[in-house]
Every structure is written in C-alpha cells, then in structure tokens.
C-alpha cells in the first residue's frame, strides 16, 4: 500500500480528533495501527484496546470533551499538532476548562498512527484548576518563583 500525501494523512487525523465522539471509539483501528503506542502525562500504553480505554475514560470522566487543533506541521512520517482540549469536569460541576498542549505522531506508511505522544503541563493546565489542590499548587508556584 502506498503512502498517502502528508497533508491528506494529517487532515484525516485532525478531522477525527476534532469530531471525536464515544461512537468513534469502535473505529480506532482506522486511525491507529494494531500495535500503536500512546503516551501522555498520565498514561503509557500499547495497542488499540489500551488506547480505547484511555478515550473511554475521558468520555466517562468529563463532560463534552473536545479537541480544537490549532497548528499542524508534517515532515515525512512525523506530524506535530498543537491543540486546545476543552471540557467540563463532571465531579466538580465547574465551568468549561481548557488544556493547551501538543502531540507528536509517528505515522505508518498507510497514514495510521504508530506512535502518539502528548505533551502538556499537568500542574499548570490541570492541577491548578482543581478546587483544593489548585490553591496548594498556586501557593507552591508563588514560593518557587523569583
């Protein structure tokens, strides 16, 4: 199978993530290879079933989670995307939250994702927004900053 043009591969991936809904998890094999690796600040897994569990947990734990892709850079079999992840926390019934981050992808010849690595600052983007932990994190940040 020949490789799709880089722009077509990245456009398909961007469209998938920006429209991601619970029903789409049944077709993760269209986006990820069977042995794909996924890593973010909380998870490091391999395989479709494990990746599916991460997204299932996201939909179970958060209200209206969605990705807004901001920038995409593709070079050969590598794709880098910056994004906003927008959601509401179910447990805390809070206002809409936004985590800003980036993803580095390694693409297979068929355009599916072989390696997915998310980068975002869990302390700043998540912990500081939690009611009790947030106050502690902000206090620690003030103490450490010059």
PDB file of C-alpha atoms in Angstrom:
ATOM      1  CA  UNK A   1       0.000   0.000   0.000  1.00  0.00           C
ATOM      2  CA  UNK A   2       1.482   3.373  -0.931  1.00  0.00           C
ATOM      3  CA  UNK A   3       1.620   6.270   1.485  1.00  0.00           C
ATOM      4  CA  UNK A   4      -0.990   8.993   1.217  1.00  0.00           C
ATOM      5  CA  UNK A   5       0.297  12.556   0.829  1.00  0.00           C
ATOM      6  CA  UNK A   6       1.292  14.002   4.209  1.00  0.00           C
ATOM      7  CA  UNK A   7      -1.362  16.710   4.050  1.00  0.00           C
ATOM      8  CA  UNK A   8      -4.136  14.167   3.404  1.00  0.00           C
ATOM      9  CA  UNK A   9      -2.945  11.986   6.306  1.00  0.00           C
ATOM     10  CA  UNK A  10      -2.798  14.855   8.758  1.00  0.00           C
ATOM     11  CA  UNK A  11      -6.143  16.278   7.593  1.00  0.00           C
ATOM     12  CA  UNK A  12      -7.808  12.916   8.224  1.00  0.00           C
ATOM     13  CA  UNK A  13      -6.279  12.702  11.707  1.00  0.00           C
ATOM     14  CA  UNK A  14      -7.246  16.296  12.564  1.00  0.00           C
ATOM     15  CA  UNK A  15     -10.825  15.684  11.399  1.00  0.00           C
ATOM     16  CA  UNK A  16     -11.007  12.506  13.506  1.00  0.00           C
ATOM     17  CA  UNK A  17      -9.849  14.197  16.713  1.00  0.00           C
ATOM     18  CA  UNK A  18     -11.906  17.346  16.251  1.00  0.00           C
ATOM     19  CA  UNK A  19     -15.076  15.275  15.759  1.00  0.00           C
ATOM     20  CA  UNK A  20     -14.234  12.530  18.263  1.00  0.00           C
ATOM     21  CA  UNK A  21     -17.317  11.104  19.991  1.00  0.00           C
ATOM     22  CA  UNK A  22     -17.867   7.917  22.019  1.00  0.00           C
ATOM     23  CA  UNK A  23     -19.261   6.090  18.954  1.00  0.00           C
ATOM     24  CA  UNK A  24     -15.961   6.696  17.097  1.00  0.00           C
ATOM     25  CA  UNK A  25     -14.008   4.552  19.551  1.00  0.00           C
ATOM     26  CA  UNK A  26     -15.225   1.423  17.753  1.00  0.00           C
ATOM     27  CA  UNK A  27     -13.253   2.513  14.693  1.00  0.00           C
ATOM     28  CA  UNK A  28      -9.931   3.486  16.292  1.00  0.00           C
ATOM     29  CA  UNK A  29      -8.293   0.919  14.001  1.00  0.00           C
ATOM     30  CA  UNK A  30      -8.881   3.358  11.128  1.00  0.00           C
ATOM     31  CA  UNK A  31      -6.621   5.899  12.858  1.00  0.00           C
ATOM     32  CA  UNK A  32      -4.193   3.755  14.905  1.00  0.00           C
ATOM     33  CA  UNK A  33      -2.182   0.669  13.960  1.00  0.00           C
ATOM     34  CA  UNK A  34      -2.824  -2.511  15.981  1.00  0.00           C
ATOM     35  CA  UNK A  35       0.387  -2.102  17.989  1.00  0.00           C
ATOM     36  CA  UNK A  36       0.277   1.678  18.327  1.00  0.00           C
ATOM     37  CA  UNK A  37       1.914   3.307  21.326  1.00  0.00           C
ATOM     38  CA  UNK A  38       0.276   6.152  23.287  1.00  0.00           C
ATOM     39  CA  UNK A  39       1.885   8.303  25.981  1.00  0.00           C
ATOM     40  CA  UNK A  40       0.691  11.376  27.866  1.00  0.00           C
ATOM     41  CA  UNK A  41       1.450  12.736  31.370  1.00  0.00           C
ATOM     42  CA  UNK A  42      -0.749  10.024  32.958  1.00  0.00           C
ATOM     43  CA  UNK A  43      -0.633   7.013  30.618  1.00  0.00           C
ATOM     44  CA  UNK A  44       1.802   4.921  28.652  1.00  0.00           C
ATOM     45  CA  UNK A  45       0.131   2.087  26.752  1.00  0.00           C
ATOM     46  CA  UNK A  46       0.431  -0.053  23.643  1.00  0.00           C
ATOM     47  CA  UNK A  47      -2.330  -1.494  21.482  1.00  0.00           C
ATOM     48  CA  UNK A  48      -5.795  -0.499  20.349  1.00  0.00           C
ATOM     49  CA  UNK A  49      -7.632  -1.879  23.393  1.00  0.00           C
ATOM     50  CA  UNK A  50      -5.481   0.120  25.809  1.00  0.00           C
ATOM     51  CA  UNK A  51      -5.774   3.314  23.740  1.00  0.00           C
ATOM     52  CA  UNK A  52      -9.544   2.806  23.535  1.00  0.00           C
ATOM     53  CA  UNK A  53      -9.707   2.548  27.357  1.00  0.00           C
ATOM     54  CA  UNK A  54      -7.984   5.945  27.680  1.00  0.00           C
ATOM     55  CA  UNK A  55     -10.545   7.613  25.432  1.00  0.00           C
ATOM     56  CA  UNK A  56     -13.437   5.742  27.117  1.00  0.00           C
ATOM     57  CA  UNK A  57     -12.234   7.033  30.473  1.00  0.00           C
ATOM     58  CA  UNK A  58     -12.059  10.562  29.039  1.00  0.00           C
ATOM     59  CA  UNK A  59     -15.689  10.401  27.910  1.00  0.00           C
ATOM     60  CA  UNK A  60     -16.813   8.817  31.220  1.00  0.00           C
ATOM     61  CA  UNK A  61     -14.966  11.343  33.408  1.00  0.00           C
ATOM     62  CA  UNK A  62     -15.513  14.568  31.508  1.00  0.00           C
ATOM     63  CA  UNK A  63     -18.495  16.395  30.139  1.00  0.00           C
ATOM     64  CA  UNK A  64     -18.370  17.485  26.488  1.00  0.00           C
ATOM     65  CA  UNK A  65     -14.639  16.886  25.893  1.00  0.00           C
ATOM     66  CA  UNK A  66     -13.369  18.109  22.536  1.00  0.00           C
ATOM     67  CA  UNK A  67     -10.111  18.886  20.790  1.00  0.00           C
ATOM     68  CA  UNK A  68      -9.500  22.068  18.830  1.00  0.00           C
ATOM     69  CA  UNK A  69      -6.423  21.626  16.650  1.00  0.00           C
ATOM     70  CA  UNK A  70      -4.521  24.899  16.321  1.00  0.00           C
ATOM     71  CA  UNK A  71      -1.458  24.113  14.208  1.00  0.00           C
ATOM     72  CA  UNK A  72      -0.209  21.134  12.223  1.00  0.00           C
ATOM     73  CA  UNK A  73       3.303  20.573  10.914  1.00  0.00           C
ATOM     74  CA  UNK A  74       4.124  17.469   8.880  1.00  0.00           C
ATOM     75  CA  UNK A  75       7.557  16.323   7.800  1.00  0.00           C
ATOM     76  CA  UNK A  76       7.792  12.900   6.238  1.00  0.00           C
ATOM     77  CA  UNK A  77       6.283  10.338   8.610  1.00  0.00           C
ATOM     78  CA  UNK A  78       6.148  12.774  11.542  1.00  0.00           C
ATOM     79  CA  UNK A  79       3.266  15.056  12.438  1.00  0.00           C
ATOM     80  CA  UNK A  80       3.199  17.686  15.176  1.00  0.00           C
ATOM     81  CA  UNK A  81      -0.079  19.288  16.289  1.00  0.00           C
ATOM     82  CA  UNK A  82      -0.782  21.970  18.859  1.00  0.00           C
ATOM     83  CA  UNK A  83      -4.259  21.875  20.357  1.00  0.00           C
ATOM     84  CA  UNK A  84      -6.715  23.050  22.973  1.00  0.00           C
ATOM     85  CA  UNK A  85      -8.605  20.383  24.890  1.00  0.00           C
ATOM     86  CA  UNK A  86     -11.895  21.845  26.099  1.00  0.00           C
ATOM     87  CA  UNK A  87     -14.116  20.120  28.678  1.00  0.00           C
ATOM     88  CA  UNK A  88     -16.119  20.373  31.887  1.00  0.00           C
ATOM     89  CA  UNK A  89     -15.324  18.255  34.940  1.00  0.00           C
ATOM     90  CA  UNK A  90     -18.233  16.032  35.936  1.00  0.00           C
ATOM     91  CA  UNK A  91     -17.201  15.596  39.565  1.00  0.00           C
ATOM     92  CA  UNK A  92     -16.714  19.280  40.287  1.00  0.00           C
ATOM     93  CA  UNK A  93     -19.534  20.682  38.110  1.00  0.00           C
ATOM     94  CA  UNK A  94     -17.261  23.538  37.063  1.00  0.00           C
ATOM     95  CA  UNK A  95     -17.071  25.963  34.209  1.00  0.00           C
ATOM     96  CA  UNK A  96     -15.549  24.987  30.896  1.00  0.00           C
ATOM     97  CA  UNK A  97     -11.839  24.260  31.187  1.00  0.00           C
ATOM     98  CA  UNK A  98      -9.097  24.344  28.555  1.00  0.00           C
ATOM     99  CA  UNK A  99      -5.809  22.469  28.489  1.00  0.00           C
ATOM    100  CA  UNK A 100      -3.271  23.618  25.912  1.00  0.00           C
ATOM    101  CA  UNK A 101      -0.884  21.026  24.621  1.00  0.00           C
ATOM    102  CA  UNK A 102       0.813  19.404  21.678  1.00  0.00           C
ATOM    103  CA  UNK A 103       1.030  15.985  20.090  1.00  0.00           C
ATOM    104  CA  UNK A 104       3.857  14.345  18.199  1.00  0.00           C
ATOM    105  CA  UNK A 105       2.820  11.495  15.913  1.00  0.00           C
ATOM    106  CA  UNK A 106       4.803   8.890  14.007  1.00  0.00           C
ATOM    107  CA  UNK A 107       2.745   7.723  11.030  1.00  0.00           C
ATOM    108  CA  UNK A 108       2.782   4.326   9.369  1.00  0.00           C
ATOM    109  CA  UNK A 109       3.041   4.034   5.590  1.00  0.00           C
ATOM    110  CA  UNK A 110      -0.754   3.751   5.371  1.00  0.00           C
ATOM    111  CA  UNK A 111      -1.237   7.030   7.275  1.00  0.00           C
ATOM    112  CA  UNK A 112      -2.357   5.494  10.573  1.00  0.00           C
ATOM    113  CA  UNK A 113      -0.714   6.450  13.860  1.00  0.00           C
ATOM    114  CA  UNK A 114       2.074   4.192  15.146  1.00  0.00           C
ATOM    115  CA  UNK A 115       3.245   6.431  17.994  1.00  0.00           C
ATOM    116  CA  UNK A 116       1.161   9.125  19.714  1.00  0.00           C
ATOM    117  CA  UNK A 117       2.905  11.293  22.331  1.00  0.00           C
ATOM    118  CA  UNK A 118       1.031  14.118  24.061  1.00  0.00           C
ATOM    119  CA  UNK A 119       2.853  16.954  25.793  1.00  0.00           C
ATOM    120  CA  UNK A 120       1.132  19.244  28.276  1.00  0.00           C
ATOM    121  CA  UNK A 121       1.853  20.634  31.712  1.00  0.00           C
ATOM    122  CA  UNK A 122      -0.356  18.704  34.124  1.00  0.00           C
ATOM    123  CA  UNK A 123       0.477  21.037  37.041  1.00  0.00           C
ATOM    124  CA  UNK A 124      -0.429  24.269  35.268  1.00  0.00           C
ATOM    125  CA  UNK A 125      -3.147  23.004  32.973  1.00  0.00           C
ATOM    126  CA  UNK A 126      -4.997  20.655  35.334  1.00  0.00           C
ATOM    127  CA  UNK A 127      -3.920  20.575  38.986  1.00  0.00           C
ATOM    128  CA  UNK A 128      -4.110  24.360  39.435  1.00  0.00           C
ATOM    129  CA  UNK A 129      -7.740  24.266  38.262  1.00  0.00           C
ATOM    130  CA  UNK A 130      -8.914  21.760  40.884  1.00  0.00           C
ATOM    131  CA  UNK A 131     -10.569  23.320  43.955  1.00  0.00           C
ATOM    132  CA  UNK A 132      -8.372  22.159  46.889  1.00  0.00           C
ATOM    133  CA  UNK A 133      -5.269  21.068  45.021  1.00  0.00           C
ATOM    134  CA  UNK A 134      -5.304  24.224  42.892  1.00  0.00           C
ATOM    135  CA  UNK A 135      -4.817  26.511  45.892  1.00  0.00           C
ATOM    136  CA  UNK A 136      -1.835  24.440  47.027  1.00  0.00           C
ATOM    137  CA  UNK A 137      -0.312  24.374  43.528  1.00  0.00           C
ATOM    138  CA  UNK A 138      -0.671  28.160  43.136  1.00  0.00           C
ATOM    139  CA  UNK A 139       0.897  28.708  46.564  1.00  0.00           C
ATOM    140  CA  UNK A 140       3.826  26.426  45.683  1.00  0.00           C
ATOM    141  CA  UNK A 141       4.285  28.210  42.377  1.00  0.00           C
ATOM    142  CA  UNK A 142       4.471  31.600  44.113  1.00  0.00           C
ATOM    143  CA  UNK A 143       7.023  30.241  46.601  1.00  0.00           C
ATOM    144  CA  UNK A 144       9.281  28.824  43.887  1.00  0.00           C
ATOM    145  CA  UNK A 145       9.142  31.819  41.510  1.00  0.00           C
ATOM    146  CA  UNK A 146      11.766  34.517  41.982  1.00  0.00           C
TER     147      UNK A 146
END
